[in-house]
Coordinates of C-alpha atoms and ligand atoms in Angstrom, one line a residue:
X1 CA 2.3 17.8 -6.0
X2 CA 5.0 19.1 -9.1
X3 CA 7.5 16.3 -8.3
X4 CA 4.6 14.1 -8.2
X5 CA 3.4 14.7 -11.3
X6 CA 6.9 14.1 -13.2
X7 CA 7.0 11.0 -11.7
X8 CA 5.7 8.8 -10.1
X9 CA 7.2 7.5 -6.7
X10 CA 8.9 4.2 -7.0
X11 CA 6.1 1.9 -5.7
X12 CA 8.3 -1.4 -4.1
X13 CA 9.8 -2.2 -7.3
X14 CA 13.5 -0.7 -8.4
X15 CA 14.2 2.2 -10.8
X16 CA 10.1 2.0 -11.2
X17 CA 10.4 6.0 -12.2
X18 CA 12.4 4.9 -15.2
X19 CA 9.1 3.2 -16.4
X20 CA 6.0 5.3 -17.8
X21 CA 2.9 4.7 -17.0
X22 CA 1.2 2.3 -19.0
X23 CA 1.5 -1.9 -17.8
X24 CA 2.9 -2.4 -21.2
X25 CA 5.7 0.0 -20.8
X26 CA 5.9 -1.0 -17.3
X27 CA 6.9 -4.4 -17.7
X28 CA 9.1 -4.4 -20.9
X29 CA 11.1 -2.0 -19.0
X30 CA 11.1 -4.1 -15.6
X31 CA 11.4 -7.5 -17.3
X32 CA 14.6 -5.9 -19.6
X33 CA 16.5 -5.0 -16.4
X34 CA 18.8 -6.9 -14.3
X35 CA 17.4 -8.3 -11.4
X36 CA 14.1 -8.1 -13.3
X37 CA 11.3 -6.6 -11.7
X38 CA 7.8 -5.6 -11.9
X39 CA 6.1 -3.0 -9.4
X40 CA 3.5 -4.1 -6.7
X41 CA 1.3 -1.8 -7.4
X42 CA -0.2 -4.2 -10.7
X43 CA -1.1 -7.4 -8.3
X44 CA -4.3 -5.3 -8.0
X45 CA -6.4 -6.3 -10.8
X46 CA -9.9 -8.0 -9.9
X47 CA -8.4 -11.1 -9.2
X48 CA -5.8 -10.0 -7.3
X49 CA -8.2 -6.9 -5.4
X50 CA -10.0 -10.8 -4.7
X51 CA -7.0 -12.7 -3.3
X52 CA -5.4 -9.6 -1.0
X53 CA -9.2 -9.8 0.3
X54 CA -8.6 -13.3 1.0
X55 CA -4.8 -12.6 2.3
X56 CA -6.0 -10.2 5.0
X57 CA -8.5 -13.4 6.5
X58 CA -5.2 -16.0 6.5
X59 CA -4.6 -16.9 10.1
X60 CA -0.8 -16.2 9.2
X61 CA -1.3 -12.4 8.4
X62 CA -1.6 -10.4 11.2
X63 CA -0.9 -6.7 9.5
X64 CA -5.2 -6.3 8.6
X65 CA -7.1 -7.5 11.9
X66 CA -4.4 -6.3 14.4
X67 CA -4.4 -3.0 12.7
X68 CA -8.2 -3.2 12.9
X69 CA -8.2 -4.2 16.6
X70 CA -5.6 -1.3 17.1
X71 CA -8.2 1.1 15.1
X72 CA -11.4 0.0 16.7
X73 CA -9.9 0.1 21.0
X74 CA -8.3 3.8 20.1
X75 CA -11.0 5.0 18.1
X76 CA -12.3 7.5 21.0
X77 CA -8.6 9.4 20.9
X78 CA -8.2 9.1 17.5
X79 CA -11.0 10.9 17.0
X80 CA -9.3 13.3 19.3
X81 CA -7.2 14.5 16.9
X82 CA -9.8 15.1 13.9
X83 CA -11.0 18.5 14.2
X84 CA -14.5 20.1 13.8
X85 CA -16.2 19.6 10.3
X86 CA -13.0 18.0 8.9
X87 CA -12.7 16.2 5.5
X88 CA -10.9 12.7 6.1
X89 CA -8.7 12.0 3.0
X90 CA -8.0 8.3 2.6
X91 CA -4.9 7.6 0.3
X92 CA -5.4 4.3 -1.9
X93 CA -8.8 3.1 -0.3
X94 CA -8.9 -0.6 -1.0
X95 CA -12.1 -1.8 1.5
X96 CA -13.8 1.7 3.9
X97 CA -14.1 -1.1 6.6
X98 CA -10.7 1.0 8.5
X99 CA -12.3 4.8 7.6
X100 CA -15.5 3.6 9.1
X101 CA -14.5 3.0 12.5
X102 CA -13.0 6.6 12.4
X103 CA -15.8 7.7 10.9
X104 CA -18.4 6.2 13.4
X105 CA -16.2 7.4 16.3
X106 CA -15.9 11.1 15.3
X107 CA -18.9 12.6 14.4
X108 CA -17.4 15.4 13.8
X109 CA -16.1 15.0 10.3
X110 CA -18.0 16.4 7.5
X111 CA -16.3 15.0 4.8
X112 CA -14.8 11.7 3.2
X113 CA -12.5 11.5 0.0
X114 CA -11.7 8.0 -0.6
X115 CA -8.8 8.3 -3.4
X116 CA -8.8 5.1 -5.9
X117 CA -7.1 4.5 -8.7
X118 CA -10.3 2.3 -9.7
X119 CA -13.1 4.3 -10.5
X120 CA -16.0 2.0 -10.3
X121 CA -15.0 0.0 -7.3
X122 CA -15.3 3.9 -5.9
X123 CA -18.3 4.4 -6.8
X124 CA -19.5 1.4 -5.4
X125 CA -17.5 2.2 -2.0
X126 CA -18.8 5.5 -1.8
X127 CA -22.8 4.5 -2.0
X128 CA -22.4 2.6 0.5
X129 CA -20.7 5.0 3.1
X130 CA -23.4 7.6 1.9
X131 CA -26.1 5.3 2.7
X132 CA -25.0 4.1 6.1
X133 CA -23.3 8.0 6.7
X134 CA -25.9 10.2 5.3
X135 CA -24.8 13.2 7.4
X136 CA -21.5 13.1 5.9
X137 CA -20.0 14.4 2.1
X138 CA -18.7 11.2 0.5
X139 CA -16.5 12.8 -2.8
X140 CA -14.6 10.2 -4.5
X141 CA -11.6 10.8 -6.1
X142 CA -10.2 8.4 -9.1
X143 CA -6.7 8.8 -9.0
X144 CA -3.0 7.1 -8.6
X145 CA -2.7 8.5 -5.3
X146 CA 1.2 8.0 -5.7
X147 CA 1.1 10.4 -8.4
X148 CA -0.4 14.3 -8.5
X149 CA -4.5 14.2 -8.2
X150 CA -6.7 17.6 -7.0
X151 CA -8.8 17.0 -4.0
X152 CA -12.5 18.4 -4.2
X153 CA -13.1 21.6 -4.2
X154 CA -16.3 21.3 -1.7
X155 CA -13.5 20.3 1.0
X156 CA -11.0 23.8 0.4
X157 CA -12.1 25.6 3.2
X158 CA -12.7 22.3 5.8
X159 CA -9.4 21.5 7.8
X160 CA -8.0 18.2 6.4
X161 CA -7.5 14.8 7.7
X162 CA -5.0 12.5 5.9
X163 CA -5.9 8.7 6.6
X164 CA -3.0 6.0 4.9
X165 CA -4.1 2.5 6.5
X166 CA -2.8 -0.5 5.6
X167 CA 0.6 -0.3 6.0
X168 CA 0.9 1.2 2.1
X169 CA 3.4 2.8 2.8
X170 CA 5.6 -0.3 3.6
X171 CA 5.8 -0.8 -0.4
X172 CA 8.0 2.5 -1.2
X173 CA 11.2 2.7 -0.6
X174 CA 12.2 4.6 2.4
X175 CA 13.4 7.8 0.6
X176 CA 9.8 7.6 -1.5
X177 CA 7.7 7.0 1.3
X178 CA 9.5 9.7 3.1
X179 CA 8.6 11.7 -0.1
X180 CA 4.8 10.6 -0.3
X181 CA 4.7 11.7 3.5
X182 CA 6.0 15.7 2.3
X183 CA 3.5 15.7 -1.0
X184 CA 0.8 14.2 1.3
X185 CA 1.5 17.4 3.3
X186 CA 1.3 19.6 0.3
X187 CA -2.0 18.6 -0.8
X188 CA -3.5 18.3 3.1
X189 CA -2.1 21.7 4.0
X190 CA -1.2 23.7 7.1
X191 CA -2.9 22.6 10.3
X192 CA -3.5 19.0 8.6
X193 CA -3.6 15.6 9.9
X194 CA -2.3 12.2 9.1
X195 CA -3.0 9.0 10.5
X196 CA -0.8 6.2 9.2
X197 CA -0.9 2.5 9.7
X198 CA 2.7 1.1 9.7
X199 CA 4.1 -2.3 10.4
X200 CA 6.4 -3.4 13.1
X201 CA 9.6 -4.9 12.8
X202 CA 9.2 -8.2 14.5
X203 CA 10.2 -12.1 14.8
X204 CA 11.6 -12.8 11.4
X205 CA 9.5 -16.1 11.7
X206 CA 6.1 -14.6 12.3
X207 CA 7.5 -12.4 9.3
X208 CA 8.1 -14.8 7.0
X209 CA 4.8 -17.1 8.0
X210 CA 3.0 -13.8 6.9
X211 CA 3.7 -13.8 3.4
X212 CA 4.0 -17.9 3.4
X213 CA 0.6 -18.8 4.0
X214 CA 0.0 -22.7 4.3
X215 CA -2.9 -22.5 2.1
X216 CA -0.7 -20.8 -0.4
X217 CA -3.0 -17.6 -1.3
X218 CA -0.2 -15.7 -1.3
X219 CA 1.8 -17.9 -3.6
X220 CA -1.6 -17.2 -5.9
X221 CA -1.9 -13.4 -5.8
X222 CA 2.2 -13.5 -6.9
X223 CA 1.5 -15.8 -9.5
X224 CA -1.5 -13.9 -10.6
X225 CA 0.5 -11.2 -11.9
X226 CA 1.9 -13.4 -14.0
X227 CA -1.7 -14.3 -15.1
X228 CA -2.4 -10.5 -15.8
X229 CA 0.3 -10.5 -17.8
X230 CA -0.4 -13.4 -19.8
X231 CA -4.3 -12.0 -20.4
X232 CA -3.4 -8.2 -20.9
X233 CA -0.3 -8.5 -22.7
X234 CA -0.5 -11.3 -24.7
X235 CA 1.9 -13.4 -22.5
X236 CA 2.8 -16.9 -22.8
X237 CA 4.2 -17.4 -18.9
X238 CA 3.9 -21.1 -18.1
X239 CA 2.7 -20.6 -14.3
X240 CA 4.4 -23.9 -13.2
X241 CA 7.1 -23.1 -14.1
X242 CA 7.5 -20.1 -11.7
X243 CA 7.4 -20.3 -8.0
X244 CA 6.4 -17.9 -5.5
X245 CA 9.0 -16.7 -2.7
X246 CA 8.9 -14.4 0.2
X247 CA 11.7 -13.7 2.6
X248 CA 12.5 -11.1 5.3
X249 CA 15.3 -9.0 4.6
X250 CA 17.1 -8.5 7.9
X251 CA 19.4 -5.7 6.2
X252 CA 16.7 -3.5 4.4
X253 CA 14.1 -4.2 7.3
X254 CA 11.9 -5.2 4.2
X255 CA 9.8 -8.4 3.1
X256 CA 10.4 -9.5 -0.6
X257 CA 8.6 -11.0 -2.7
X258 CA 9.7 -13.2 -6.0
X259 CA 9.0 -15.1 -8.5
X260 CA 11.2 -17.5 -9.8
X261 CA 11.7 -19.9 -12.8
X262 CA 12.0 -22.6 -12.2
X263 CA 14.1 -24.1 -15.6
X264 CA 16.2 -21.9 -18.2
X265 CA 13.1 -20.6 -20.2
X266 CA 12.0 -17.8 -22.8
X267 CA 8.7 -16.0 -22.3
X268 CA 7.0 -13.4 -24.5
X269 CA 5.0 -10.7 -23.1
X270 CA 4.0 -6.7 -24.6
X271 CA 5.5 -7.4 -27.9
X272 CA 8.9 -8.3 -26.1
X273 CA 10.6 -12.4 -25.5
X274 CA 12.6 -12.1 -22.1
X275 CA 15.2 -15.3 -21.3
X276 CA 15.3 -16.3 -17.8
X277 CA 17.9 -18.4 -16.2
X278 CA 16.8 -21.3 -14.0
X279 CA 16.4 -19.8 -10.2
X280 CA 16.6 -16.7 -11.8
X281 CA 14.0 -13.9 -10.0
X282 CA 10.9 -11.2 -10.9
X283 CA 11.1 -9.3 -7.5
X284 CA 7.7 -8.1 -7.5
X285 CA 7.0 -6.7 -4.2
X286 CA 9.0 -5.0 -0.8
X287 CA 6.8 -4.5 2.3
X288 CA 9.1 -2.5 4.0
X289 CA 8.9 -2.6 8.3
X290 CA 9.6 -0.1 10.8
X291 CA 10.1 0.6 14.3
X292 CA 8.1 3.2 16.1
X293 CA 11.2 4.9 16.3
X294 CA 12.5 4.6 12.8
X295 CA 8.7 5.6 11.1
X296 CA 8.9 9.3 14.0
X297 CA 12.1 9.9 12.2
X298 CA 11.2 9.8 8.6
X299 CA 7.8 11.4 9.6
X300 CA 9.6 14.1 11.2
X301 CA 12.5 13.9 7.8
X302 CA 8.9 14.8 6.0
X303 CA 7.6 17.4 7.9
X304 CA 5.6 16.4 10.3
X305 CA 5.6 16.3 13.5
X306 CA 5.0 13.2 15.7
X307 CA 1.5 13.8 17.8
X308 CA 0.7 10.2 18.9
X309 CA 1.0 6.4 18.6
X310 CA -0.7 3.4 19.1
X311 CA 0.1 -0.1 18.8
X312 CA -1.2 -3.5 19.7
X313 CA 0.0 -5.7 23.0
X314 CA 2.1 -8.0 20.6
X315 CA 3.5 -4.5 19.0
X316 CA 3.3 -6.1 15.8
X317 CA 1.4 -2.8 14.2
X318 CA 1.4 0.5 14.9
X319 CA -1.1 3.5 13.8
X320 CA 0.8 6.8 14.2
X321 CA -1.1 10.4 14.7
X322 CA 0.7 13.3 12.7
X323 CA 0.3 17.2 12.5
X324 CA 1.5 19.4 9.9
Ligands
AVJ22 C1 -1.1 -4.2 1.0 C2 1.2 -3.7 0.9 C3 0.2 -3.9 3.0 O1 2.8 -5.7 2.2 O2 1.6 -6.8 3.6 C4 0.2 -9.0 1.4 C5 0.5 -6.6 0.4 N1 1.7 -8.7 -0.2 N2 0.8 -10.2 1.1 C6 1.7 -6.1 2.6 C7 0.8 -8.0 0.5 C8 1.7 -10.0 0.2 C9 0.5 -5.9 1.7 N3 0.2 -4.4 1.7

């Protein structure tokens, strides 16, 4: 993972690679640039880890249960492509509810390596598949799975498994996520596996209801980052005075998400006083979507070859199977 470990892959956010690795950093450099921006990837605190828990159970966001649903009915021939005494390697695990059902339907595995970037949430995690899965190696790995990270040596000579649910990969940009795909590659090896959870492109309204929930949780993990801001940088952000937006954009096939000031307004944050103009934007998140077509292609533009798909009646998700 070389290019990984120079930098980082841009994680929905522009020019995120400018940025180094620290929050601080992070957001002088995202809140100096023009539009101003500040990578997905920090909505995840514990309050936010808290909300997107709460997200996935709004009756408005479809991506978690149909992708669950999707999981659990083509479990049997998912398992079909896990060989014998494999190590399943989940990218970014935020909940093991989606590694379970593969887990429960192939017995075969002999290894899980949930990758986190939070180590004790991990640990929790991982005592809990180890006490409910007691015939199976359960070897955590605390890392930013976007960047370089060693998997266990216990699992060198097991074939590898690559699991990425969620639709994680919607937040890098195309030519990142393309990238991710080819360094995922790298550290599985030859003869690996990938199973991927990608949304669909869809009804822009069924879209845009997603990530403009009635009850407004959404609108709360946006502003939260705000919040994080405020507690871990010493940031004065008035939070009503910014407004949470989403919209699908039809040209980039992505959902964005902003938030925007509402007045002409100076805030200080890291050291640092940023001006914003009234209706002026912090585009904090892209949730890219694909067809099944469009996702075959840039797996194939990483690597891989395409070995199976499966997708829900409504086709708004799809889980794709991938072999190296
Ligand atoms: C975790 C990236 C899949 O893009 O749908 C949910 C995050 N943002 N609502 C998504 C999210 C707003 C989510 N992913």
């Amino acid at each position: 993972m070389a290019a990984l470990a120079r930098s980082a892959l841009r994680y929905s956010a522009r020019h995120e690679a400018a940025a180094s690795d620290s929050f601080s950093d992070h957001v002088i450099a995202g809140l100096s640039d023009t539009p101003k921006w500040v990578s997905a990837k920090y909505f995840y605190d514990a309050a936010g880890s808290g909300l997107f828990e709460e997200i996935t159970e709004l009756p408005e966001y479809y991506p978690t249960r149909t992708e669950l649903s999707i999981l659990q009915r083509s479990a049997r021939d998912i398992a079909g492509y896990i060989p014998l005494s494999a190590a399943l390697v989940e990218f970014g695990t935020g909940s093991t509810k989606k590694a379970r059902i593969v887990i429960d339907a192939a017995p075969q595995l002999a290894a899980y390596v949930p990758v986190d970037i939070s180590a004790s949430f991990l640990a929790q995690e991982a005592a809990a598949v180890r006490r409910d899965v007691p015939w199976i190696a359960v070897l955590p790995v605390a890392a930013d799975f976007t960047r370089d990270f060693e998997l266990p040596p216990q699992i060198r000579s097991r074939p590898r498994v690559g699991f990425f649910p969620g639709s994680t990969i919607g937040n890098f940009e195309p030519s990142d996520a393309t990238e991710f795909l080819r360094q995922a590659g790298r550290v599985l090896g030859q003869g690996a596996t990938m199973i991927v959870g990608v949304d669909l492109i869809k009804d822009i309204a069924v879209l845009n209801a997603a990530y403009n929930d009635a009850a407004g949780v959404t609108a709360e993990f946006n502003l939260n980052i705000l919040t994080r801001m405020n507690r871990e940088l010493c940031g004065n952000f008035d939070l009503s005075s910014f407004r949470h937006r989403a919209f699908y954009n039809t040209e980039h096939h992505r959902i964005e998400m902003h938030l925007e000031s509402l007045k002409s307004q100076t805030v200080t944050a890291a050291g640092r006083t940023f001006s914003f103009a009234k209706g002026e934007t912090i585009h904090t998140e892209n949730s890219y979507k694909y067809t099944v077509d469009s996702f075959r292609t840039l797996a194939r533009d990483a690597g891989w070859r395409w070995a199976a798909t499966w997708t829900d009646e409504k086709k708004h998700f799809s889980v794709h199977a991938l072999k190296l």
